[in-house]
């Protein structure tokens, strides 16, 4: 049975995006390398339309690297590695409004709950789910097994919450790690 993981950067007060959609959760090189390690272990990434439109940047990031400085920084190298990992990773995009998707992605108009139930029964590497709305739908049906939060040292006051639904989720802490940029990683399993 495959594990489904919901993983996002989150503010201290629980938001994955601020009220204006401002970008406050940019990883440094150390954190990016950790993301790279985790992403390279995945067998599939599930996305909604919104997150897909943000992440499609990584489909062509490697090609844009030609304009990078002659001596790339550690962050530049980590981002280039992520672009290669992301490009190889199969993705399934749930959307009724998109007409097409790029790269190693398939577009699905199917019910995400039925689809994920079937995917979980297969053998294979873990499945990541990205985006609060898609994750809330899967959480409501007890299909998310682990929650990985990267807590940034910022309070936003309002915005898009990590737990977007109204479903209670009891959790068991499995792992913590603090990074040099003061981000705290929390890995939970559904209890």
PDB file of C-alpha atoms in Angstrom:
ATOM      1  CA  UNK A   1       0.000   0.000   0.000  1.00  0.00           C
ATOM      2  CA  UNK A   2       1.358   3.400  -0.969  1.00  0.00           C
ATOM      3  CA  UNK A   3       1.700   6.263   1.500  1.00  0.00           C
ATOM      4  CA  UNK A   4       0.082   9.625   0.685  1.00  0.00           C
ATOM      5  CA  UNK A   5       1.965  12.658   2.027  1.00  0.00           C
ATOM      6  CA  UNK A   6       0.743  16.259   2.241  1.00  0.00           C
ATOM      7  CA  UNK A   7       3.761  18.561   2.490  1.00  0.00           C
ATOM      8  CA  UNK A   8       3.903  22.365   2.370  1.00  0.00           C
ATOM      9  CA  UNK A   9       5.669  25.379   3.813  1.00  0.00           C
ATOM     10  CA  UNK A  10       3.489  26.965   6.480  1.00  0.00           C
ATOM     11  CA  UNK A  11       3.570  30.092   8.612  1.00  0.00           C
ATOM     12  CA  UNK A  12       3.707  29.781  12.378  1.00  0.00           C
ATOM     13  CA  UNK A  13      -0.014  30.592  12.493  1.00  0.00           C
ATOM     14  CA  UNK A  14      -0.888  27.853   9.988  1.00  0.00           C
ATOM     15  CA  UNK A  15      -1.110  29.496   6.560  1.00  0.00           C
ATOM     16  CA  UNK A  16       0.460  28.251   3.317  1.00  0.00           C
ATOM     17  CA  UNK A  17      -0.184  31.596   1.593  1.00  0.00           C
ATOM     18  CA  UNK A  18      -0.762  35.076   2.923  1.00  0.00           C
ATOM     19  CA  UNK A  19      -3.864  37.181   2.241  1.00  0.00           C
ATOM     20  CA  UNK A  20      -2.206  38.788  -0.799  1.00  0.00           C
ATOM     21  CA  UNK A  21      -0.470  35.608  -1.985  1.00  0.00           C
ATOM     22  CA  UNK A  22       2.909  37.137  -1.082  1.00  0.00           C
ATOM     23  CA  UNK A  23       5.965  34.873  -1.238  1.00  0.00           C
ATOM     24  CA  UNK A  24       7.405  34.532   2.275  1.00  0.00           C
ATOM     25  CA  UNK A  25       8.506  30.879   2.271  1.00  0.00           C
ATOM     26  CA  UNK A  26      11.577  30.728   0.053  1.00  0.00           C
ATOM     27  CA  UNK A  27      13.956  27.901   1.049  1.00  0.00           C
ATOM     28  CA  UNK A  28      17.701  28.423   1.394  1.00  0.00           C
ATOM     29  CA  UNK A  29      20.239  25.917  -0.017  1.00  0.00           C
ATOM     30  CA  UNK A  30      20.134  23.599   3.021  1.00  0.00           C
ATOM     31  CA  UNK A  31      16.339  23.392   3.039  1.00  0.00           C
ATOM     32  CA  UNK A  32      16.201  23.063  -0.765  1.00  0.00           C
ATOM     33  CA  UNK A  33      18.553  20.048  -0.601  1.00  0.00           C
ATOM     34  CA  UNK A  34      16.229  18.474   1.989  1.00  0.00           C
ATOM     35  CA  UNK A  35      13.243  19.072  -0.331  1.00  0.00           C
ATOM     36  CA  UNK A  36      15.262  17.507  -3.145  1.00  0.00           C
ATOM     37  CA  UNK A  37      15.910  14.376  -1.073  1.00  0.00           C
ATOM     38  CA  UNK A  38      12.248  14.027  -0.168  1.00  0.00           C
ATOM     39  CA  UNK A  39      11.007  14.688  -3.704  1.00  0.00           C
ATOM     40  CA  UNK A  40      13.440  12.179  -5.209  1.00  0.00           C
ATOM     41  CA  UNK A  41      11.828   9.433  -3.060  1.00  0.00           C
ATOM     42  CA  UNK A  42       8.342  10.027  -4.512  1.00  0.00           C
ATOM     43  CA  UNK A  43       6.647   7.928  -7.162  1.00  0.00           C
ATOM     44  CA  UNK A  44       3.900  10.418  -8.037  1.00  0.00           C
ATOM     45  CA  UNK A  45       2.833  13.970  -7.204  1.00  0.00           C
ATOM     46  CA  UNK A  46      -0.842  14.964  -7.156  1.00  0.00           C
ATOM     47  CA  UNK A  47      -1.683  18.613  -7.766  1.00  0.00           C
ATOM     48  CA  UNK A  48      -4.676  20.850  -8.173  1.00  0.00           C
ATOM     49  CA  UNK A  49      -4.766  23.514 -10.869  1.00  0.00           C
ATOM     50  CA  UNK A  50      -3.425  26.323  -8.672  1.00  0.00           C
ATOM     51  CA  UNK A  51      -0.321  24.553  -7.445  1.00  0.00           C
ATOM     52  CA  UNK A  52       0.287  23.040 -10.878  1.00  0.00           C
ATOM     53  CA  UNK A  53       0.388  26.551 -12.364  1.00  0.00           C
ATOM     54  CA  UNK A  54       2.989  27.573  -9.757  1.00  0.00           C
ATOM     55  CA  UNK A  55       5.101  24.427 -10.142  1.00  0.00           C
ATOM     56  CA  UNK A  56       5.090  24.338 -13.967  1.00  0.00           C
ATOM     57  CA  UNK A  57       7.999  26.807 -13.687  1.00  0.00           C
ATOM     58  CA  UNK A  58      10.238  23.849 -12.787  1.00  0.00           C
ATOM     59  CA  UNK A  59       9.508  22.069 -16.089  1.00  0.00           C
ATOM     60  CA  UNK A  60      11.725  24.569 -17.923  1.00  0.00           C
ATOM     61  CA  UNK A  61      13.949  25.849 -15.094  1.00  0.00           C
ATOM     62  CA  UNK A  62      16.864  23.671 -16.196  1.00  0.00           C
ATOM     63  CA  UNK A  63      16.835  25.198 -19.695  1.00  0.00           C
ATOM     64  CA  UNK A  64      16.806  28.720 -18.240  1.00  0.00           C
ATOM     65  CA  UNK A  65      19.886  27.791 -16.196  1.00  0.00           C
ATOM     66  CA  UNK A  66      22.058  28.589 -19.231  1.00  0.00           C
ATOM     67  CA  UNK A  67      21.834  32.242 -18.197  1.00  0.00           C
ATOM     68  CA  UNK A  68      23.069  31.431 -14.681  1.00  0.00           C
ATOM     69  CA  UNK A  69      26.327  32.870 -13.343  1.00  0.00           C
ATOM     70  CA  UNK A  70      29.596  31.051 -14.190  1.00  0.00           C
ATOM     71  CA  UNK A  71      30.054  30.186 -10.519  1.00  0.00           C
ATOM     72  CA  UNK A  72      26.619  29.111  -9.252  1.00  0.00           C
ATOM     73  CA  UNK A  73      25.761  29.409  -5.566  1.00  0.00           C
ATOM     74  CA  UNK A  74      24.778  26.436  -3.406  1.00  0.00           C
ATOM     75  CA  UNK A  75      21.163  27.577  -3.777  1.00  0.00           C
ATOM     76  CA  UNK A  76      21.496  27.729  -7.586  1.00  0.00           C
ATOM     77  CA  UNK A  77      22.846  24.165  -7.596  1.00  0.00           C
ATOM     78  CA  UNK A  78      20.073  22.919  -5.286  1.00  0.00           C
ATOM     79  CA  UNK A  79      17.433  24.553  -7.487  1.00  0.00           C
ATOM     80  CA  UNK A  80      18.929  23.026 -10.625  1.00  0.00           C
ATOM     81  CA  UNK A  81      18.905  19.606  -8.970  1.00  0.00           C
ATOM     82  CA  UNK A  82      15.251  20.120  -7.954  1.00  0.00           C
ATOM     83  CA  UNK A  83      14.330  21.056 -11.530  1.00  0.00           C
ATOM     84  CA  UNK A  84      15.820  17.768 -12.765  1.00  0.00           C
ATOM     85  CA  UNK A  85      14.038  15.752 -10.060  1.00  0.00           C
ATOM     86  CA  UNK A  86      10.731  17.523 -10.682  1.00  0.00           C
ATOM     87  CA  UNK A  87      10.932  17.067 -14.441  1.00  0.00           C
ATOM     88  CA  UNK A  88      11.353  13.278 -14.043  1.00  0.00           C
ATOM     89  CA  UNK A  89       8.649  12.893 -11.397  1.00  0.00           C
ATOM     90  CA  UNK A  90       5.252  11.740 -12.737  1.00  0.00           C
ATOM     91  CA  UNK A  91       2.479  14.190 -11.875  1.00  0.00           C
ATOM     92  CA  UNK A  92      -1.304  13.905 -11.930  1.00  0.00           C
ATOM     93  CA  UNK A  93      -3.153  17.223 -12.147  1.00  0.00           C
ATOM     94  CA  UNK A  94      -6.799  17.349 -11.077  1.00  0.00           C
ATOM     95  CA  UNK A  95      -8.582  20.157 -12.906  1.00  0.00           C
ATOM     96  CA  UNK A  96     -11.814  20.826 -14.729  1.00  0.00           C
ATOM     97  CA  UNK A  97     -10.594  24.135 -16.176  1.00  0.00           C
ATOM     98  CA  UNK A  98      -7.176  23.280 -17.643  1.00  0.00           C
ATOM     99  CA  UNK A  99      -7.104  22.130 -21.258  1.00  0.00           C
ATOM    100  CA  UNK A 100      -3.606  20.609 -21.176  1.00  0.00           C
ATOM    101  CA  UNK A 101      -0.583  20.089 -18.933  1.00  0.00           C
ATOM    102  CA  UNK A 102       3.146  20.067 -19.682  1.00  0.00           C
ATOM    103  CA  UNK A 103       6.050  17.752 -19.086  1.00  0.00           C
ATOM    104  CA  UNK A 104       5.684  14.471 -17.210  1.00  0.00           C
ATOM    105  CA  UNK A 105       2.131  15.306 -16.127  1.00  0.00           C
ATOM    106  CA  UNK A 106      -1.290  13.869 -16.897  1.00  0.00           C
ATOM    107  CA  UNK A 107      -4.532  15.817 -16.652  1.00  0.00           C
ATOM    108  CA  UNK A 108      -7.406  14.167 -14.774  1.00  0.00           C
ATOM    109  CA  UNK A 109     -11.019  15.188 -14.567  1.00  0.00           C
ATOM    110  CA  UNK A 110     -11.810  12.083 -12.488  1.00  0.00           C
ATOM    111  CA  UNK A 111     -12.890  12.103  -8.862  1.00  0.00           C
ATOM    112  CA  UNK A 112      -9.685  12.570  -6.821  1.00  0.00           C
ATOM    113  CA  UNK A 113     -11.035  10.472  -3.933  1.00  0.00           C
ATOM    114  CA  UNK A 114     -11.718   7.398  -6.087  1.00  0.00           C
ATOM    115  CA  UNK A 115      -8.454   7.903  -7.966  1.00  0.00           C
ATOM    116  CA  UNK A 116      -6.344   8.150  -4.809  1.00  0.00           C
ATOM    117  CA  UNK A 117      -8.082   5.171  -3.218  1.00  0.00           C
ATOM    118  CA  UNK A 118      -7.061   3.083  -6.241  1.00  0.00           C
ATOM    119  CA  UNK A 119      -3.507   4.503  -6.317  1.00  0.00           C
ATOM    120  CA  UNK A 120      -2.992   3.715  -2.618  1.00  0.00           C
ATOM    121  CA  UNK A 121      -3.739   0.044  -3.290  1.00  0.00           C
ATOM    122  CA  UNK A 122      -0.892  -0.208  -5.812  1.00  0.00           C
ATOM    123  CA  UNK A 123       2.677  -1.113  -4.972  1.00  0.00           C
ATOM    124  CA  UNK A 124       5.134   1.721  -5.356  1.00  0.00           C
ATOM    125  CA  UNK A 125       6.838   4.734  -3.923  1.00  0.00           C
ATOM    126  CA  UNK A 126       5.007   7.360  -1.834  1.00  0.00           C
ATOM    127  CA  UNK A 127       2.541   9.782  -3.387  1.00  0.00           C
ATOM    128  CA  UNK A 128       2.688  13.493  -2.558  1.00  0.00           C
ATOM    129  CA  UNK A 129      -0.346  15.731  -2.609  1.00  0.00           C
ATOM    130  CA  UNK A 130       0.109  19.459  -3.034  1.00  0.00           C
ATOM    131  CA  UNK A 131      -2.394  22.232  -2.473  1.00  0.00           C
ATOM    132  CA  UNK A 132      -4.706  22.891   0.443  1.00  0.00           C
ATOM    133  CA  UNK A 133      -8.007  22.222  -1.305  1.00  0.00           C
ATOM    134  CA  UNK A 134      -6.994  18.889  -2.810  1.00  0.00           C
ATOM    135  CA  UNK A 135      -5.382  17.870   0.486  1.00  0.00           C
ATOM    136  CA  UNK A 136      -8.542  18.866   2.404  1.00  0.00           C
ATOM    137  CA  UNK A 137     -10.663  16.665   0.160  1.00  0.00           C
ATOM    138  CA  UNK A 138      -8.326  13.710   0.643  1.00  0.00           C
ATOM    139  CA  UNK A 139      -8.011  14.389   4.389  1.00  0.00           C
ATOM    140  CA  UNK A 140     -11.801  14.344   4.773  1.00  0.00           C
ATOM    141  CA  UNK A 141     -11.768  10.823   3.322  1.00  0.00           C
ATOM    142  CA  UNK A 142      -8.807   9.678   5.492  1.00  0.00           C
ATOM    143  CA  UNK A 143      -6.573   9.214   2.444  1.00  0.00           C
ATOM    144  CA  UNK A 144      -3.613  11.319   3.656  1.00  0.00           C
ATOM    145  CA  UNK A 145      -1.250   9.224   5.759  1.00  0.00           C
ATOM    146  CA  UNK A 146       1.451  11.763   6.642  1.00  0.00           C
ATOM    147  CA  UNK A 147       1.609  15.535   7.041  1.00  0.00           C
ATOM    148  CA  UNK A 148       4.966  17.273   6.537  1.00  0.00           C
ATOM    149  CA  UNK A 149       4.990  20.890   7.657  1.00  0.00           C
ATOM    150  CA  UNK A 150       7.899  23.267   7.107  1.00  0.00           C
ATOM    151  CA  UNK A 151       7.112  25.952   9.678  1.00  0.00           C
ATOM    152  CA  UNK A 152       8.606  29.337   8.780  1.00  0.00           C
ATOM    153  CA  UNK A 153       9.252  31.905  11.531  1.00  0.00           C
ATOM    154  CA  UNK A 154       6.561  34.308  10.378  1.00  0.00           C
ATOM    155  CA  UNK A 155       2.961  34.953  11.461  1.00  0.00           C
ATOM    156  CA  UNK A 156       0.685  36.120   8.641  1.00  0.00           C
ATOM    157  CA  UNK A 157      -2.563  36.791  10.501  1.00  0.00           C
ATOM    158  CA  UNK A 158      -4.731  35.408   7.696  1.00  0.00           C
ATOM    159  CA  UNK A 159      -4.529  33.678   4.346  1.00  0.00           C
ATOM    160  CA  UNK A 160      -4.936  30.143   2.975  1.00  0.00           C
ATOM    161  CA  UNK A 161      -4.683  27.601   5.815  1.00  0.00           C
ATOM    162  CA  UNK A 162      -2.624  24.389   5.655  1.00  0.00           C
ATOM    163  CA  UNK A 163      -5.642  22.462   6.984  1.00  0.00           C
ATOM    164  CA  UNK A 164      -8.301  23.923   4.704  1.00  0.00           C
ATOM    165  CA  UNK A 165     -11.200  21.657   5.652  1.00  0.00           C
ATOM    166  CA  UNK A 166     -13.165  21.249   8.841  1.00  0.00           C
ATOM    167  CA  UNK A 167     -12.091  17.645   9.422  1.00  0.00           C
ATOM    168  CA  UNK A 168     -10.461  16.793  12.744  1.00  0.00           C
ATOM    169  CA  UNK A 169      -7.129  15.005  12.278  1.00  0.00           C
ATOM    170  CA  UNK A 170      -5.399  13.334  15.222  1.00  0.00           C
ATOM    171  CA  UNK A 171      -1.663  13.119  14.621  1.00  0.00           C
ATOM    172  CA  UNK A 172       1.396  11.340  15.961  1.00  0.00           C
ATOM    173  CA  UNK A 173       4.728  13.185  15.741  1.00  0.00           C
ATOM    174  CA  UNK A 174       7.357  11.107  13.914  1.00  0.00           C
ATOM    175  CA  UNK A 175      10.236  13.527  13.309  1.00  0.00           C
ATOM    176  CA  UNK A 176      11.418  17.091  13.812  1.00  0.00           C
ATOM    177  CA  UNK A 177      14.354  19.008  12.431  1.00  0.00           C
ATOM    178  CA  UNK A 178      15.436  22.631  12.664  1.00  0.00           C
ATOM    179  CA  UNK A 179      17.266  24.171   9.724  1.00  0.00           C
ATOM    180  CA  UNK A 180      19.848  26.964   9.768  1.00  0.00           C
ATOM    181  CA  UNK A 181      17.298  29.451   8.394  1.00  0.00           C
ATOM    182  CA  UNK A 182      15.101  28.795  11.494  1.00  0.00           C
ATOM    183  CA  UNK A 183      12.531  26.717   9.581  1.00  0.00           C
ATOM    184  CA  UNK A 184      11.252  23.778  11.646  1.00  0.00           C
ATOM    185  CA  UNK A 185      10.278  20.553   9.890  1.00  0.00           C
ATOM    186  CA  UNK A 186       7.479  18.559  11.528  1.00  0.00           C
ATOM    187  CA  UNK A 187       6.585  15.097  10.234  1.00  0.00           C
ATOM    188  CA  UNK A 188       3.315  13.647  11.489  1.00  0.00           C
ATOM    189  CA  UNK A 189       1.437  10.423  10.825  1.00  0.00           C
ATOM    190  CA  UNK A 190      -2.342  10.224  11.019  1.00  0.00           C
ATOM    191  CA  UNK A 191      -3.098   8.522  14.352  1.00  0.00           C
TER     192      UNK A 191
END
